[in-house]
Short mmCIF file of C-alpha atoms in Angstrom, two decimals:
data_model
loop_
_atom_site.label_atom_id
_atom_site.label_comp_id
_atom_site.label_asym_id
_atom_site.label_seq_id
_atom_site.Cartn_x
_atom_site.Cartn_y
_atom_site.Cartn_z
CA MET A 1149 251.14 137.83 -91.49
CA ALA A 1150 247.64 138.27 -89.03
CA THR A 1151 248.96 142.44 -88.05
CA GLU A 1152 250.98 144.96 -89.21
CA ASP A 1153 252.87 146.11 -86.42
CA GLY A 1154 254.06 142.56 -85.86
CA GLN A 1155 252.92 139.59 -84.84
CA ASP A 1156 249.49 138.56 -83.01
CA PRO A 1157 250.64 136.76 -79.81
CA ARG A 1158 248.31 133.75 -80.62
CA ILE A 1159 250.46 133.10 -83.24
CA PRO A 1160 253.61 131.71 -82.41
CA LYS A 1161 251.41 128.68 -79.65
CA ILE A 1162 249.18 128.28 -83.25
CA ALA A 1163 252.86 127.70 -85.01
CA SER A 1164 254.38 125.37 -82.74
CA SER A 1165 251.54 123.16 -82.67
CA ILE A 1166 251.36 122.47 -86.06
CA ARG A 1167 253.66 119.25 -86.94
CA VAL A 1168 255.69 118.40 -89.46
CA ILE A 1169 256.19 115.07 -90.67
CA PRO A 1170 258.68 114.05 -93.53
CA ASP A 1171 258.96 112.65 -96.69
CA PHE A 1172 255.07 112.37 -96.64
CA PRO A 1173 253.02 111.86 -98.71
CA LYS A 1174 256.45 110.87 -100.99
CA PRO A 1175 260.03 111.76 -99.79
CA GLY A 1176 261.35 115.24 -100.45
CA ILE A 1177 258.00 116.62 -99.07
CA MET A 1178 257.77 118.52 -95.61
CA PHE A 1179 254.42 117.56 -94.71
CA HIS A 1180 252.29 120.40 -92.06
CA ASP A 1181 249.70 118.40 -89.83
CA ILE A 1182 247.68 120.36 -88.79
CA THR A 1183 245.53 117.62 -86.53
CA THR A 1184 247.71 118.40 -84.12
CA LEU A 1185 246.77 122.01 -83.84
CA LEU A 1186 243.46 120.11 -83.53
CA LEU A 1187 243.87 119.12 -80.80
CA ASP A 1188 244.79 121.65 -78.73
CA THR A 1189 241.87 123.35 -77.69
CA GLU A 1190 243.46 127.16 -77.37
CA ALA A 1191 245.22 127.10 -80.17
CA PHE A 1192 241.92 125.55 -81.99
CA LYS A 1193 240.15 128.34 -80.96
CA ASP A 1194 242.75 131.16 -81.27
CA THR A 1195 242.78 130.02 -84.91
CA ILE A 1196 239.05 130.70 -85.81
CA ASP A 1197 238.83 133.88 -83.44
CA LEU A 1198 242.13 134.92 -85.85
CA PHE A 1199 240.21 134.27 -89.17
CA VAL A 1200 236.65 135.80 -87.80
CA GLU A 1201 238.69 138.96 -86.39
CA ARG A 1202 239.01 140.18 -89.44
CA TYR A 1203 236.84 138.58 -91.64
CA LYS A 1204 233.17 140.00 -89.36
CA GLY A 1205 230.93 142.77 -89.93
CA LYS A 1206 232.62 142.57 -93.96
CA GLY A 1207 229.31 141.68 -95.76
CA ILE A 1208 230.88 138.34 -96.25
CA SER A 1209 227.98 135.63 -97.08
CA VAL A 1210 230.13 132.74 -98.39
CA VAL A 1211 232.61 130.74 -96.58
CA ALA A 1212 233.49 127.95 -99.21
CA GLY A 1213 236.02 125.62 -98.21
CA VAL A 1214 238.02 122.72 -100.31
CA GLU A 1215 237.69 119.18 -99.39
CA ALA A 1216 238.89 118.26 -96.83
CA ARG A 1217 240.62 120.35 -94.01
CA GLY A 1218 239.04 123.59 -95.34
CA PHE A 1219 235.81 121.50 -94.08
CA ILE A 1220 237.21 122.02 -90.50
CA PHE A 1221 238.10 124.99 -90.70
CA GLY A 1222 234.99 126.78 -92.63
CA PRO A 1223 232.11 126.02 -90.83
CA PRO A 1224 232.88 127.69 -87.29
CA ILE A 1225 234.10 131.07 -89.65
CA ALA A 1226 230.93 130.81 -91.59
CA LEU A 1227 228.75 129.98 -88.45
CA ALA A 1228 230.92 132.91 -86.24
CA ILE A 1229 230.16 135.59 -88.82
CA GLY A 1230 226.58 134.56 -90.05
CA ALA A 1231 227.47 132.98 -93.33
CA LYS A 1232 226.85 130.57 -95.62
CA PHE A 1233 228.80 127.83 -95.66
CA VAL A 1234 230.27 126.04 -98.91
CA PRO A 1235 232.03 123.11 -99.40
CA MET A 1236 233.86 122.98 -102.98
CA ARG A 1237 234.84 118.96 -103.57
CA LYS A 1238 236.36 116.73 -105.21
CA PRO A 1239 234.44 115.20 -108.41
CA LYS A 1240 231.34 112.86 -107.80
CA LYS A 1241 231.04 113.84 -104.03
CA LEU A 1242 228.28 116.14 -104.18
CA PRO A 1243 225.22 114.75 -105.29
CA GLY A 1244 223.30 117.73 -107.18
CA LYS A 1245 224.13 119.67 -110.40
CA VAL A 1246 227.53 120.90 -110.08
CA ILE A 1247 229.87 123.26 -111.73
CA SER A 1248 233.30 122.36 -112.08
CA GLU A 1249 236.86 123.55 -112.69
CA GLU A 1250 240.13 121.78 -113.48
CA TYR A 1251 243.30 122.94 -112.63
CA SER A 1252 247.02 121.37 -113.17
CA LEU A 1253 248.67 118.89 -110.70
CA GLU A 1254 252.67 118.08 -110.95
CA TYR A 1255 251.14 115.63 -113.06
CA GLY A 1256 248.13 115.51 -114.50
CA THR A 1257 244.78 117.06 -114.09
CA ASP A 1258 241.99 117.72 -111.33
CA LYS A 1259 238.96 118.91 -111.07
CA ILE A 1260 237.13 120.66 -107.68
CA GLU A 1261 233.29 120.26 -107.69
CA MET A 1262 230.38 123.08 -106.06
CA HIS A 1263 226.76 122.65 -106.39
CA VAL A 1264 224.93 125.06 -108.68
CA GLY A 1265 222.79 127.63 -106.80
CA ALA A 1266 225.08 127.41 -103.71
CA VAL A 1267 225.87 130.95 -104.45
CA GLU A 1268 225.14 133.86 -105.97
CA PRO A 1269 226.24 136.68 -108.48
CA GLY A 1270 227.20 139.77 -106.50
CA GLU A 1271 228.01 137.75 -103.30
CA ARG A 1272 230.63 138.38 -101.01
CA ALA A 1273 233.47 135.14 -100.31
CA ILE A 1274 236.40 134.16 -98.64
CA ILE A 1275 238.17 131.01 -99.32
CA ILE A 1276 239.14 128.76 -96.80
CA ASP A 1277 241.64 125.60 -97.14
CA ASP A 1278 244.78 124.90 -94.12
CA LEU A 1279 247.30 125.28 -96.70
CA ILE A 1280 248.78 126.88 -100.21
CA ALA A 1281 251.78 125.42 -101.04
CA THR A 1282 251.87 126.33 -104.97
CA GLY A 1283 248.09 127.86 -104.92
CA GLY A 1284 246.86 125.62 -107.67
CA THR A 1285 243.36 124.13 -105.91
CA LEU A 1286 242.97 127.43 -104.83
CA SER A 1287 242.93 129.56 -107.72
CA ALA A 1288 240.64 126.70 -109.39
CA ALA A 1289 238.11 127.70 -106.50
CA VAL A 1290 239.17 131.89 -106.94
CA ARG A 1291 238.12 131.34 -111.18
CA LEU A 1292 235.11 128.55 -110.33
CA LEU A 1293 233.61 131.18 -107.54
CA GLU A 1294 233.92 134.22 -109.99
CA ARG A 1295 232.58 132.51 -113.10
CA VAL A 1296 229.21 133.17 -111.39
CA GLY A 1297 229.57 136.11 -110.44
CA VAL A 1298 231.01 136.11 -106.57
CA LYS A 1299 233.25 138.24 -105.47
CA ILE A 1300 236.65 136.69 -103.52
CA VAL A 1301 237.58 138.84 -100.94
CA GLU A 1302 240.49 137.17 -99.98
CA CYS A 1303 241.56 133.67 -99.37
CA ALA A 1304 242.48 132.55 -95.62
CA CYS A 1305 244.76 129.82 -95.37
CA VAL A 1306 246.90 129.00 -92.10
CA ILE A 1307 250.29 128.18 -93.12
CA GLU A 1308 251.65 128.87 -96.52
CA LEU A 1309 254.51 127.42 -98.07
CA PRO A 1310 256.29 130.96 -99.61
CA GLU A 1311 259.13 128.84 -101.70
CA CYS A 1312 256.09 127.29 -103.53
CA LYS A 1313 254.94 130.57 -105.01
CA GLY A 1314 251.43 130.17 -104.46
CA ARG A 1315 250.71 133.77 -103.17
CA GLU A 1316 251.90 134.96 -107.24
CA LYS A 1317 249.76 132.00 -108.66
CA LEU A 1318 246.40 133.88 -106.82
CA GLY A 1319 247.61 137.16 -108.84
CA GLU A 1320 245.45 140.03 -108.10
CA THR A 1321 243.46 137.72 -105.20
CA PRO A 1322 244.77 138.66 -101.37
CA LEU A 1323 245.66 135.64 -99.56
CA PHE A 1324 245.76 136.63 -95.91
CA ILE A 1325 247.68 133.85 -93.76
CA LEU A 1326 248.59 133.50 -90.16
CA ILE A 1327 251.48 131.49 -90.62
CA SER A 1328 254.60 131.90 -93.05
CA SER A 1329 256.85 128.73 -93.19
CA ALA A 1330 260.13 128.56 -95.01
CA MET B 61 217.82 107.88 -79.87
CA PHE B 62 216.12 110.38 -81.90
CA ALA B 63 215.87 113.99 -80.80
CA ALA B 64 212.15 114.55 -80.62
CA GLU B 65 211.89 111.76 -78.29
CA ASN B 66 214.59 112.50 -75.72
CA GLY B 67 213.53 115.86 -74.46
CA LEU B 68 213.26 118.53 -78.48
CA LYS B 69 208.94 116.45 -78.75
CA GLY B 70 207.78 119.98 -80.82
CA ASP B 71 211.42 121.38 -80.91
CA PRO B 72 210.96 123.86 -84.08
CA ARG B 73 214.18 124.06 -84.91
CA LEU B 74 214.14 120.41 -85.84
CA GLU B 75 211.38 121.51 -88.60
CA ALA B 76 213.56 123.98 -89.49
CA ILE B 77 217.03 121.31 -89.89
CA SER B 78 214.53 118.56 -91.65
CA ALA B 79 213.14 121.53 -94.29
CA ALA B 80 216.36 122.68 -94.71
CA ILE B 81 218.14 119.25 -96.09
CA ARG B 82 217.56 118.55 -99.91
CA VAL B 83 216.73 114.97 -100.78
CA VAL B 84 218.88 114.22 -104.23
CA PRO B 85 216.77 110.67 -105.94
CA ASN B 86 219.20 108.18 -107.51
CA PHE B 87 222.40 109.54 -105.82
CA PRO B 88 225.05 107.68 -106.44
CA LYS B 89 222.71 105.20 -107.46
CA LYS B 90 219.89 104.31 -108.80
CA GLY B 91 216.98 103.65 -105.46
CA ILE B 92 219.24 105.53 -103.68
CA MET B 93 217.27 108.83 -102.19
CA PHE B 94 220.24 110.84 -100.96
CA GLN B 95 220.15 113.07 -98.07
CA ASP B 96 222.32 116.38 -99.08
CA ILE B 97 222.93 118.25 -95.86
CA THR B 98 224.53 121.09 -98.09
CA THR B 99 221.32 122.75 -98.09
CA LEU B 100 221.66 122.81 -94.58
CA LEU B 101 224.81 124.41 -94.34
CA LEU B 102 224.16 127.30 -96.55
CA ASP B 103 220.82 127.85 -93.89
CA HIS B 104 222.85 130.03 -91.55
CA LYS B 105 220.08 129.27 -88.51
CA ALA B 106 219.14 125.74 -89.33
CA PHE B 107 223.14 125.69 -89.23
CA LYS B 108 222.81 127.29 -86.24
CA HIS B 109 220.38 125.01 -84.42
CA THR B 110 222.26 122.00 -85.42
CA ILE B 111 225.58 122.69 -84.13
CA ASP B 112 223.44 124.39 -80.43
CA ILE B 113 222.03 120.84 -80.33
CA PHE B 114 224.39 118.97 -80.02
CA VAL B 115 226.41 121.68 -77.94
CA ASP B 116 223.51 121.78 -75.36
CA ARG B 117 223.93 118.41 -74.78
CA TYR B 118 227.64 116.89 -74.77
CA LYS B 119 228.99 120.77 -73.24
CA ASP B 120 227.85 118.91 -69.26
CA MET B 121 229.29 115.38 -70.19
CA GLN B 122 233.01 116.34 -69.48
CA ILE B 123 233.71 115.23 -73.42
CA SER B 124 237.52 115.63 -74.18
CA VAL B 125 237.57 114.71 -77.80
CA VAL B 126 234.72 115.21 -81.17
CA ALA B 127 235.67 112.93 -83.63
CA GLY B 128 234.15 113.07 -87.32
CA VAL B 129 234.34 111.60 -90.07
CA GLU B 130 236.17 112.28 -93.28
CA ALA B 131 234.25 114.47 -94.95
CA ARG B 132 230.86 115.20 -94.09
CA GLY B 133 231.47 114.84 -90.10
CA PHE B 134 234.35 117.65 -90.20
CA MET B 135 231.64 120.10 -91.71
CA PHE B 136 229.96 119.38 -88.17
CA GLY B 137 232.18 118.28 -85.56
CA PRO B 138 234.74 121.08 -85.05
CA SER B 139 232.06 123.60 -84.84
CA ILE B 140 230.76 120.79 -81.32
CA ALA B 141 234.53 120.42 -80.41
CA LEU B 142 235.23 123.66 -80.08
CA ALA B 143 231.96 125.31 -77.92
CA ILE B 144 232.11 122.36 -75.33
CA GLY B 145 236.30 122.96 -75.08
CA ALA B 146 237.06 119.03 -76.51
CA LYS B 147 239.93 117.79 -79.34
CA PHE B 148 238.55 117.70 -82.76
CA VAL B 149 239.84 113.87 -84.21
CA PRO B 150 239.38 113.30 -88.09
CA LEU B 151 238.59 109.91 -88.72
CA ARG B 152 240.29 109.31 -92.95
CA LYS B 153 239.85 107.41 -95.76
CA PRO B 154 242.98 105.32 -95.81
CA GLY B 155 246.23 107.44 -96.79
CA LYS B 156 245.34 111.11 -95.80
CA LEU B 157 246.22 110.81 -92.42
CA PRO B 158 250.61 111.57 -92.73
CA GLY B 159 251.61 110.43 -88.75
CA LYS B 160 251.63 106.72 -87.27
CA VAL B 161 247.72 105.19 -87.88
CA ILE B 162 245.31 102.70 -87.03
CA SER B 163 242.80 101.38 -89.45
CA GLU B 164 239.50 99.33 -88.79
CA SER B 165 237.20 98.17 -92.11
CA TYR B 166 233.76 98.04 -92.34
CA GLU B 167 231.05 97.80 -94.51
CA LEU B 168 229.06 100.52 -96.42
CA GLU B 169 225.52 100.72 -97.18
CA TYR B 170 227.32 100.30 -100.95
CA GLY B 171 230.79 98.67 -100.66
CA HIS B 172 233.32 98.99 -98.05
CA ASP B 173 236.49 100.53 -96.85
CA ARG B 174 238.75 101.92 -94.26
CA LEU B 175 239.10 103.75 -91.44
CA GLU B 176 242.47 105.47 -89.77
CA MET B 177 242.80 107.33 -86.92
CA HIS B 178 246.53 108.49 -85.08
CA VAL B 179 247.80 106.55 -83.08
CA ASP B 180 248.46 109.33 -79.99
CA ALA B 181 245.26 111.60 -81.11
CA VAL B 182 243.34 109.94 -78.23
CA GLU B 183 244.31 108.92 -75.13
CA PRO B 184 242.96 106.03 -72.86
CA ARG B 185 240.00 106.87 -70.32
CA GLU B 186 239.25 109.86 -72.64
CA ARG B 187 235.61 110.52 -73.06
CA VAL B 188 234.72 110.67 -76.74
CA ILE B 189 231.32 111.63 -79.40
CA ILE B 190 231.71 110.68 -82.69
CA ILE B 191 229.59 112.59 -85.08
CA ASP B 192 228.59 112.11 -88.86
CA ASP B 193 226.04 113.92 -90.72
CA LEU B 194 223.73 110.41 -91.40
CA VAL B 195 223.54 106.76 -90.11
CA ALA B 196 221.96 104.17 -92.29
CA THR B 197 223.47 100.07 -91.08
CA GLY B 198 225.78 102.05 -88.76
CA GLY B 199 229.12 100.46 -90.52
CA THR B 200 230.98 103.56 -90.41
CA LEU B 201 230.36 104.55 -86.80
CA SER B 202 231.03 100.59 -85.33
CA ALA B 203 234.28 100.97 -86.97
CA ALA B 204 235.35 104.64 -85.07
CA ILE B 205 233.71 102.99 -81.72
CA SER B 206 236.62 100.36 -82.71
CA LEU B 207 239.32 102.18 -83.34
CA MET B 208 238.38 104.55 -80.08
CA GLU B 209 237.88 101.43 -77.99
CA SER B 210 241.92 100.43 -79.19
CA GLN B 211 242.77 102.95 -77.85
CA GLY B 212 241.47 102.90 -74.57
CA ALA B 213 239.50 105.70 -74.84
CA GLU B 214 235.44 105.32 -73.88
CA VAL B 215 232.88 106.34 -76.40
CA VAL B 216 229.51 108.37 -74.86
CA GLU B 217 227.70 108.53 -77.42
CA CYS B 218 226.91 109.11 -81.59
CA ALA B 219 225.58 111.45 -83.03
CA CYS B 220 224.36 112.90 -86.18
CA VAL B 221 222.21 114.96 -88.08
CA ILE B 222 219.87 112.77 -90.21
CA GLY B 223 219.11 108.32 -88.88
CA LEU B 224 217.66 106.45 -91.52
CA PRO B 225 215.01 104.67 -90.81
CA GLU B 226 216.45 101.11 -89.61
CA VAL B 227 218.62 102.78 -86.74
CA LYS B 228 214.84 103.92 -85.58
CA GLY B 229 214.09 101.91 -82.51
CA GLN B 230 217.79 100.91 -82.40
CA HIS B 231 218.90 102.93 -78.96
CA LYS B 232 222.26 101.40 -78.94
CA LEU B 233 225.07 101.04 -81.72
CA LYS B 234 227.99 98.34 -80.76
CA GLY B 235 226.41 98.86 -77.70
CA LYS B 236 227.25 102.20 -77.85
CA PRO B 237 224.31 105.07 -77.43
CA LEU B 238 223.35 106.74 -81.07
CA TYR B 239 221.78 110.38 -80.69
CA VAL B 240 219.90 111.14 -84.30
CA LEU B 241 218.24 114.64 -84.80
CA VAL B 242 215.91 114.32 -87.70
CA GLU B 243 214.50 111.38 -90.10
CA PRO B 244 215.25 111.50 -93.70
CA SER B 245 213.29 113.81 -96.02
CA GLY B 246 211.25 112.76 -98.67
CA LEU B 247 210.87 109.03 -97.75
CA ASP B 248 207.87 108.23 -100.47
CA GLY B 249 208.61 104.38 -101.72
CA PHE B 250 212.53 104.28 -99.07
CA CYS B 251 213.08 100.62 -99.38
#
């Protein structure tokens, strides 16, 4: 969680601002909807502040965000800590030369892409998404960045679904989350 | 209207922003000179200038909603919303938003699509700005305006980083003001 000696007092408000919608995108899934967090100006600001406080002054030059909800949280963090923002996108969205990494879905596979030249070897990065479930997308993002010599300092998400074991899938890569939703 | 004609003539930040945008020819298809803002996002100073210019413009206009068009509008909108104390409302492709939505169809430069918004995102009489990275024909922004007006909200302005030639001289979009920072780079032979 956010601090070792107990929860940061901002976290309960952030947690309560997130709406859970049953049976989306299909029956049995409890979807954590962060759009309601974005409507709560104080909760959204606190969310960004919590990440910025953690990553400022740590020599992080890259904030990578996973499409599309990672694009909402990543840029404000990047701006506040003086880093570049690098969007990691679904196939065929990025116009320039790309490198891509495949990952497994429940049925089939998907790919995540990044522009060649967006990052340089030796850069220190964090990877942002709104939520980690199985960790498939995030671990693909980690592999993609590590292939080009970037050091992943940490993956950071607002929400973790611990039953989906995403933390295990990330292996050695540290994971920081604000809210754990069992 | 373009920022240079509206108080920011000669502002060196506009040059820095323009220079940071990469042109990718023939994407997504032959003949299109694609304006790639990902290189702007890699230039921390130029990205900050972009946000600062929008924030300076909107911070005293009692804006309570910044709406951003998926997906590149998401890269600019939230930072503006945070700085001016407004809500951020994502306007998304069909099937992405989990709650009850309203939708509006629109023509693209190349094809057509639908834009969706959660029904409870904006309230009547809220003052809204709509953000996207680029405006070409204005089709997407027009759909966004329709979504807002269907909920009784007031669109104060649409704002984009880049405006294609067809919008130059066009101060309004569906009756709403349009504010653009820069023209496209590298447009020799654009049609």
